Amino acid sequence: MRTLITNGLVVTADGSQPADVLVDGETIALLGADLAGRGVTADATIDATGKYVVPGGIDVHTHMELPFGGTFAKDTFETGSKAAAFGGTTTIVDFAPQTRGRSLREGLDAWRAKAEGKTAIDYGFHMMMSDVNDATLAEMDQLVDEGVPEFKLFTAYPGVLYSPDDHIFRAMQRTRLNGGLIMMHAENGPVIDVIAAGLVAAGTTDPIGHGLARYPILEGEATNRAIRLAEAAGVAVYIVHLSARDALEAVMAARDRGAMAFAETCPQYLFLSLDDLGNGFEGAKFVCSPPLRPRDHQEALWTGLRTDALQLVATDHCPFDFHGQKDLGRDDFRKIPNGLPAVEDRVDLLHDGGVVGGRISRERWVEIMATAPAKMFGMYPKKGAIAVGSDADLLVYDPNRKRTISAATHHMDVDYSIFEGRIVQGASDVVMSRGSVLVRDGAWVGPANHGQFLRRAATDHTRMS
Ligand code: URP
Ligand code: ZN
Ligand code: ZN
């Protein structure tokens, strides 16, 4: 099957040019001006006049079906990946969780089985590690060889996922040998637990307590500590879901001294704030960790994205229904499952707040939502590029179309939207994954289980400035 996308403006991280794109089978075969006029034929034509043609979005931080706080993230690979595609994301990298006391292998196999044959778009895995010991350290080498080269460790969630400094350091030392990468959830969990207990004892049990307990400085401290440990081990480190100016300052200082410190932020930290946690128990809809920050942190994060202090935006998609899941913590904010739904809205929110909002160029938008994730996580130029030989993961994107985000119309399997009623400018008319059109004009037209497991190469982060 050959598809010719005509008359669009091809926008990549490197620049924009009017060009036609010929897709042959699963990949991009040809790129150039007026291909049809030059005799190139195809089985189907998509007219992209007035539209951008951009690489499909890549969301490198999702949690389909994650067990958390006595329940499970609501989206399955089937529902979550389809919702991602509706929103212009054509690749996800999910986190396979290790159960404490069990092997990494068991966790990875379980998550691969959940995803296999049910995922609409291509997917890879990082490993979430809750035990660092001789056995799991040895397993890390195998996983790197199998295309799962990143390991998320936590300085948060004591007693559940938390790792002490010596464990983190040992895992980092191992990545120096096997080429993997440590991803850090950087908040000072033990200190946060002390503050949270004090708030509850003093009568603050509402969701706002979640935001008040998790001080920005405790994210800054843990971020700095994680980076310093990585420097001591002589490796790169990647900070996930960076939310606070304090943490950004730690990353910037590290990069200024030449450390290999990389970081992502998430849409919720760019668009929402601590105020959203404050409306009685309604605030439970916005409970995630790190928490939403005071509004004045948002522009610091946008500046970080503009200047490449922050390399990319992922969602940390981890949805729980308000009714039946978030309300597990009605009497105590510490029992509210942590996580938000966002996988469907990232691409359009970044276009609207970033490009339409005048904060970043359209080329930088493509970079932070597709190209930089592909480069950081061993998928480039197969993914995240519009180039001959790259996978035909493409969006025909209307930069002018406006839509209103709502739980009534979204495809994520969750009973509310954190962006309810927000009007965004920019939407995907066509979403193509490896040459197959999955979504056209808001309707699903592709197979439900088109996605393939991505065996990703370990990345040499010393080559990334
Ligand atoms: O609140 C969050 N972020 N939930 C998902 C688990 C994690 O820490 O990423
Ligand atoms: Zn986390
Ligand atoms: Zn996460």
PDB file of N, CA, C and O in Angstrom, residues 237-282:
ATOM      1  N   VAL A 237      21.824  10.548  34.138  1.00  0.00           N
ATOM      2  CA  VAL A 237      20.594  10.264  34.882  1.00  0.00           C
ATOM      3  C   VAL A 237      19.469  11.076  34.246  1.00  0.00           C
ATOM      4  O   VAL A 237      19.707  12.156  33.683  1.00  0.00           O
ATOM      5  N   TYR A 238      18.276  10.520  34.314  1.00  0.00           N
ATOM      6  CA  TYR A 238      17.098  11.157  33.705  1.00  0.00           C
ATOM      7  C   TYR A 238      16.063  11.347  34.808  1.00  0.00           C
ATOM      8  O   TYR A 238      15.643  10.383  35.456  1.00  0.00           O
ATOM      9  N   ILE A 239      15.665  12.600  35.025  1.00  0.00           N
ATOM     10  CA  ILE A 239      14.691  12.913  36.077  1.00  0.00           C
ATOM     11  C   ILE A 239      13.296  12.893  35.450  1.00  0.00           C
ATOM     12  O   ILE A 239      13.036  13.633  34.494  1.00  0.00           O
ATOM     13  N   VAL A 240      12.422  12.047  35.988  1.00  0.00           N
ATOM     14  CA  VAL A 240      11.063  11.968  35.442  1.00  0.00           C
ATOM     15  C   VAL A 240      10.156  13.006  36.104  1.00  0.00           C
ATOM     16  O   VAL A 240      10.454  13.519  37.184  1.00  0.00           O
ATOM     17  N   HIS A 241       9.086  13.304  35.435  1.00  0.00           N
ATOM     18  CA  HIS A 241       8.016  14.208  35.906  1.00  0.00           C
ATOM     19  C   HIS A 241       8.510  15.345  36.813  1.00  0.00           C
ATOM     20  O   HIS A 241       8.017  15.536  37.927  1.00  0.00           O
ATOM     21  N   LEU A 242       9.444  16.122  36.287  1.00  0.00           N
ATOM     22  CA  LEU A 242       9.963  17.273  37.051  1.00  0.00           C
ATOM     23  C   LEU A 242       8.872  18.342  37.127  1.00  0.00           C
ATOM     24  O   LEU A 242       8.307  18.738  36.111  1.00  0.00           O
ATOM     25  N   SER A 243       8.600  18.805  38.335  1.00  0.00           N
ATOM     26  CA  SER A 243       7.453  19.706  38.519  1.00  0.00           C
ATOM     27  C   SER A 243       7.812  21.067  39.104  1.00  0.00           C
ATOM     28  O   SER A 243       7.077  22.031  38.920  1.00  0.00           O
ATOM     29  N   ALA A 244       8.925  21.133  39.841  1.00  0.00           N
ATOM     30  CA  ALA A 244       9.199  22.331  40.647  1.00  0.00           C
ATOM     31  C   ALA A 244      10.414  23.104  40.133  1.00  0.00           C
ATOM     32  O   ALA A 244      11.377  22.519  39.650  1.00  0.00           O
ATOM     33  N   ARG A 245      10.323  24.411  40.279  1.00  0.00           N
ATOM     34  CA  ARG A 245      11.446  25.268  39.896  1.00  0.00           C
ATOM     35  C   ARG A 245      12.719  24.833  40.619  1.00  0.00           C
ATOM     36  O   ARG A 245      13.812  24.838  40.050  1.00  0.00           O
ATOM     37  N   ASP A 246      12.563  24.422  41.864  1.00  0.00           N
ATOM     38  CA  ASP A 246      13.719  23.996  42.669  1.00  0.00           C
ATOM     39  C   ASP A 246      14.454  22.831  42.004  1.00  0.00           C
ATOM     40  O   ASP A 246      15.689  22.763  42.015  1.00  0.00           O
ATOM     41  N   ALA A 247      13.688  21.901  41.447  1.00  0.00           N
ATOM     42  CA  ALA A 247      14.293  20.746  40.775  1.00  0.00           C
ATOM     43  C   ALA A 247      14.927  21.167  39.454  1.00  0.00           C
ATOM     44  O   ALA A 247      16.014  20.699  39.086  1.00  0.00           O
ATOM     45  N   LEU A 248      14.251  22.066  38.764  1.00  0.00           N
ATOM     46  CA  LEU A 248      14.796  22.570  37.496  1.00  0.00           C
ATOM     47  C   LEU A 248      16.139  23.258  37.743  1.00  0.00           C
ATOM     48  O   LEU A 248      17.100  23.086  36.978  1.00  0.00           O
ATOM     49  N   GLU A 249      16.200  24.035  38.820  1.00  0.00           N
ATOM     50  CA  GLU A 249      17.470  24.718  39.140  1.00  0.00           C
ATOM     51  C   GLU A 249      18.590  23.703  39.399  1.00  0.00           C
ATOM     52  O   GLU A 249      19.733  23.914  38.999  1.00  0.00           O
ATOM     53  N   ALA A 250      18.239  22.596  40.028  1.00  0.00           N
ATOM     54  CA  ALA A 250      19.250  21.555  40.273  1.00  0.00           C
ATOM     55  C   ALA A 250      19.741  20.957  38.955  1.00  0.00           C
ATOM     56  O   ALA A 250      20.947  20.719  38.772  1.00  0.00           O
ATOM     57  N   VAL A 251      18.815  20.738  38.018  1.00  0.00           N
ATOM     58  CA  VAL A 251      19.198  20.187  36.705  1.00  0.00           C
ATOM     59  C   VAL A 251      20.061  21.198  35.950  1.00  0.00           C
ATOM     60  O   VAL A 251      21.100  20.851  35.362  1.00  0.00           O
ATOM     61  N   MET A 252      19.655  22.468  35.990  1.00  0.00           N
ATOM     62  CA  MET A 252      20.406  23.495  35.244  1.00  0.00           C
ATOM     63  C   MET A 252      21.817  23.652  35.794  1.00  0.00           C
ATOM     64  O   MET A 252      22.794  23.758  35.043  1.00  0.00           O
ATOM     65  N   ALA A 253      21.917  23.650  37.120  1.00  0.00           N
ATOM     66  CA  ALA A 253      23.251  23.776  37.736  1.00  0.00           C
ATOM     67  C   ALA A 253      24.120  22.588  37.348  1.00  0.00           C
ATOM     68  O   ALA A 253      25.320  22.734  37.055  1.00  0.00           O
ATOM     69  N   ALA A 254      23.506  21.410  37.310  1.00  0.00           N
ATOM     70  CA  ALA A 254      24.260  20.206  36.949  1.00  0.00           C
ATOM     71  C   ALA A 254      24.743  20.278  35.508  1.00  0.00           C
ATOM     72  O   ALA A 254      25.907  19.970  35.208  1.00  0.00           O
ATOM     73  N   ARG A 255      23.863  20.705  34.623  1.00  0.00           N
ATOM     74  CA  ARG A 255      24.256  20.780  33.209  1.00  0.00           C
ATOM     75  C   ARG A 255      25.323  21.846  33.003  1.00  0.00           C
ATOM     76  O   ARG A 255      26.240  21.675  32.191  1.00  0.00           O
ATOM     77  N   ASP A 256      25.240  22.937  33.776  1.00  0.00           N
ATOM     78  CA  ASP A 256      26.274  23.989  33.687  1.00  0.00           C
ATOM     79  C   ASP A 256      27.654  23.456  34.060  1.00  0.00           C
ATOM     80  O   ASP A 256      28.666  23.915  33.551  1.00  0.00           O
ATOM     81  N   ARG A 257      27.678  22.492  34.973  1.00  0.00           N
ATOM     82  CA  ARG A 257      29.000  21.958  35.346  1.00  0.00           C
ATOM     83  C   ARG A 257      29.368  20.725  34.511  1.00  0.00           C
ATOM     84  O   ARG A 257      30.351  20.050  34.787  1.00  0.00           O
ATOM     85  N   GLY A 258      28.528  20.446  33.493  1.00  0.00           N
ATOM     86  CA  GLY A 258      28.873  19.386  32.542  1.00  0.00           C
ATOM     87  C   GLY A 258      28.325  18.025  32.891  1.00  0.00           C
ATOM     88  O   GLY A 258      28.665  17.033  32.241  1.00  0.00           O
ATOM     89  N   ALA A 259      27.471  17.955  33.898  1.00  0.00           N
ATOM     90  CA  ALA A 259      26.900  16.655  34.274  1.00  0.00           C
ATOM     91  C   ALA A 259      25.883  16.208  33.223  1.00  0.00           C
ATOM     92  O   ALA A 259      25.247  17.033  32.567  1.00  0.00           O
ATOM     93  N   MET A 260      25.738  14.909  33.090  1.00  0.00           N
ATOM     94  CA  MET A 260      24.778  14.358  32.125  1.00  0.00           C
ATOM     95  C   MET A 260      23.434  14.186  32.821  1.00  0.00           C
ATOM     96  O   MET A 260      23.023  13.075  33.174  1.00  0.00           O
ATOM     97  N   ALA A 261      22.776  15.303  33.046  1.00  0.00           N
ATOM     98  CA  ALA A 261      21.485  15.303  33.734  1.00  0.00           C
ATOM     99  C   ALA A 261      20.410  15.720  32.738  1.00  0.00           C
ATOM    100  O   ALA A 261      20.490  16.790  32.139  1.00  0.00           O
ATOM    101  N   PHE A 262      19.426  14.866  32.576  1.00  0.00           N
ATOM    102  CA  PHE A 262      18.332  15.116  31.637  1.00  0.00           C
ATOM    103  C   PHE A 262      17.011  15.063  32.397  1.00  0.00           C
ATOM    104  O   PHE A 262      16.923  14.434  33.455  1.00  0.00           O
ATOM    105  N   ALA A 263      15.997  15.710  31.833  1.00  0.00           N
ATOM    106  CA  ALA A 263      14.719  15.744  32.562  1.00  0.00           C
ATOM    107  C   ALA A 263      13.543  15.958  31.625  1.00  0.00           C
ATOM    108  O   ALA A 263      13.668  16.595  30.577  1.00  0.00           O
ATOM    109  N   GLU A 264      12.415  15.421  32.063  1.00  0.00           N
ATOM    110  CA  GLU A 264      11.129  15.665  31.394  1.00  0.00           C
ATOM    111  C   GLU A 264      10.234  16.432  32.362  1.00  0.00           C
ATOM    112  O   GLU A 264      10.407  16.355  33.581  1.00  0.00           O
ATOM    113  N   THR A 265       9.273  17.154  31.809  1.00  0.00           N
ATOM    114  CA  THR A 265       8.152  17.604  32.625  1.00  0.00           C
ATOM    115  C   THR A 265       6.872  17.060  31.978  1.00  0.00           C
ATOM    116  O   THR A 265       6.927  16.318  31.000  1.00  0.00           O
ATOM    117  N   CYS A 266       5.729  17.409  32.555  1.00  0.00           N
ATOM    118  CA  CYS A 266       4.448  16.842  32.108  1.00  0.00           C
ATOM    119  C   CYS A 266       3.431  17.969  31.917  1.00  0.00           C
ATOM    120  O   CYS A 266       3.526  19.015  32.570  1.00  0.00           O
ATOM    121  N   PRO A 267       2.420  17.746  31.079  1.00  0.00           N
ATOM    122  CA  PRO A 267       1.426  18.796  30.836  1.00  0.00           C
ATOM    123  C   PRO A 267       0.776  19.326  32.111  1.00  0.00           C
ATOM    124  O   PRO A 267       0.509  20.526  32.233  1.00  0.00           O
ATOM    125  N   GLN A 268       0.522  18.432  33.073  1.00  0.00           N
ATOM    126  CA  GLN A 268      -0.168  18.874  34.287  1.00  0.00           C
ATOM    127  C   GLN A 268       0.620  19.958  35.035  1.00  0.00           C
ATOM    128  O   GLN A 268       0.032  20.841  35.649  1.00  0.00           O
ATOM    129  N   TYR A 269       1.938  19.903  34.950  1.00  0.00           N
ATOM    130  CA  TYR A 269       2.750  20.904  35.651  1.00  0.00           C
ATOM    131  C   TYR A 269       2.852  22.208  34.855  1.00  0.00           C
ATOM    132  O   TYR A 269       3.185  23.249  35.415  1.00  0.00           O
ATOM    133  N   LEU A 270       2.578  22.123  33.562  1.00  0.00           N
ATOM    134  CA  LEU A 270       2.633  23.320  32.714  1.00  0.00           C
ATOM    135  C   LEU A 270       1.315  24.081  32.717  1.00  0.00           C
ATOM    136  O   LEU A 270       1.287  25.281  32.446  1.00  0.00           O
ATOM    137  N   PHE A 271       0.213  23.369  33.005  1.00  0.00           N
ATOM    138  CA  PHE A 271      -1.114  23.980  32.829  1.00  0.00           C
ATOM    139  C   PHE A 271      -1.940  24.047  34.106  1.00  0.00           C
ATOM    140  O   PHE A 271      -2.918  24.790  34.159  1.00  0.00           O
ATOM    141  N   LEU A 272      -1.623  23.227  35.105  1.00  0.00           N
ATOM    142  CA  LEU A 272      -2.439  23.179  36.324  1.00  0.00           C
ATOM    143  C   LEU A 272      -1.588  23.628  37.505  1.00  0.00           C
ATOM    144  O   LEU A 272      -0.367  23.741  37.409  1.00  0.00           O
ATOM    145  N   SER A 273      -2.251  23.856  38.637  1.00  0.00           N
ATOM    146  CA  SER A 273      -1.482  24.363  39.785  1.00  0.00           C
ATOM    147  C   SER A 273      -2.058  23.840  41.106  1.00  0.00           C
ATOM    148  O   SER A 273      -3.130  23.219  41.141  1.00  0.00           O
ATOM    149  N   LEU A 274      -1.357  24.156  42.169  1.00  0.00           N
ATOM    150  CA  LEU A 274      -1.762  23.783  43.527  1.00  0.00           C
ATOM    151  C   LEU A 274      -3.210  24.170  43.802  1.00  0.00           C
ATOM    152  O   LEU A 274      -3.922  23.471  44.541  1.00  0.00           O
ATOM    153  N   ASP A 275      -3.659  25.271  43.190  1.00  0.00           N
ATOM    154  CA  ASP A 275      -5.046  25.718  43.397  1.00  0.00           C
ATOM    155  C   ASP A 275      -6.053  24.609  43.053  1.00  0.00           C
ATOM    156  O   ASP A 275      -7.118  24.511  43.659  1.00  0.00           O
ATOM    157  N   ASP A 276      -5.706  23.788  42.061  1.00  0.00           N
ATOM    158  CA  ASP A 276      -6.634  22.732  41.641  1.00  0.00           C
ATOM    159  C   ASP A 276      -6.835  21.667  42.716  1.00  0.00           C
ATOM    160  O   ASP A 276      -7.817  20.927  42.687  1.00  0.00           O
ATOM    161  N   LEU A 277      -5.898  21.584  43.652  1.00  0.00           N
ATOM    162  CA  LEU A 277      -6.026  20.602  44.740  1.00  0.00           C
ATOM    163  C   LEU A 277      -6.931  21.101  45.858  1.00  0.00           C
ATOM    164  O   LEU A 277      -7.237  20.363  46.804  1.00  0.00           O
ATOM    165  N   GLY A 278      -7.366  22.352  45.738  1.00  0.00           N
ATOM    166  CA  GLY A 278      -7.942  23.020  46.896  1.00  0.00           C
ATOM    167  C   GLY A 278      -9.444  22.988  47.051  1.00  0.00           C
ATOM    168  O   GLY A 278      -9.967  23.404  48.069  1.00  0.00           O
ATOM    169  N   ASN A 279     -10.187  22.446  46.088  1.00  0.00           N
ATOM    170  CA  ASN A 279     -11.639  22.553  46.103  1.00  0.00           C
ATOM    171  C   ASN A 279     -12.280  21.361  46.835  1.00  0.00           C
ATOM    172  O   ASN A 279     -12.964  20.538  46.239  1.00  0.00           O
ATOM    173  N   GLY A 280     -12.011  21.260  48.125  1.00  0.00           N
ATOM    174  CA  GLY A 280     -12.551  20.134  48.894  1.00  0.00           C
ATOM    175  C   GLY A 280     -12.061  18.818  48.329  1.00  0.00           C
ATOM    176  O   GLY A 280     -10.938  18.722  47.827  1.00  0.00           O
ATOM    177  N   PHE A 281     -12.935  17.785  48.336  1.00  0.00           N
ATOM    178  CA  PHE A 281     -12.468  16.486  47.850  1.00  0.00           C
ATOM    179  C   PHE A 281     -12.370  16.442  46.320  1.00  0.00           C
ATOM    180  O   PHE A 281     -11.737  15.541  45.767  1.00  0.00           O
ATOM    181  N   GLU A 282     -12.955  17.420  45.624  1.00  0.00           N
ATOM    182  CA  GLU A 282     -12.767  17.526  44.165  1.00  0.00           C
ATOM    183  C   GLU A 282     -11.288  17.531  43.810  1.00  0.00           C
ATOM    184  O   GLU A 282     -10.864  17.081  42.750  1.00  0.00           O
TER     185      GLU A 282
END
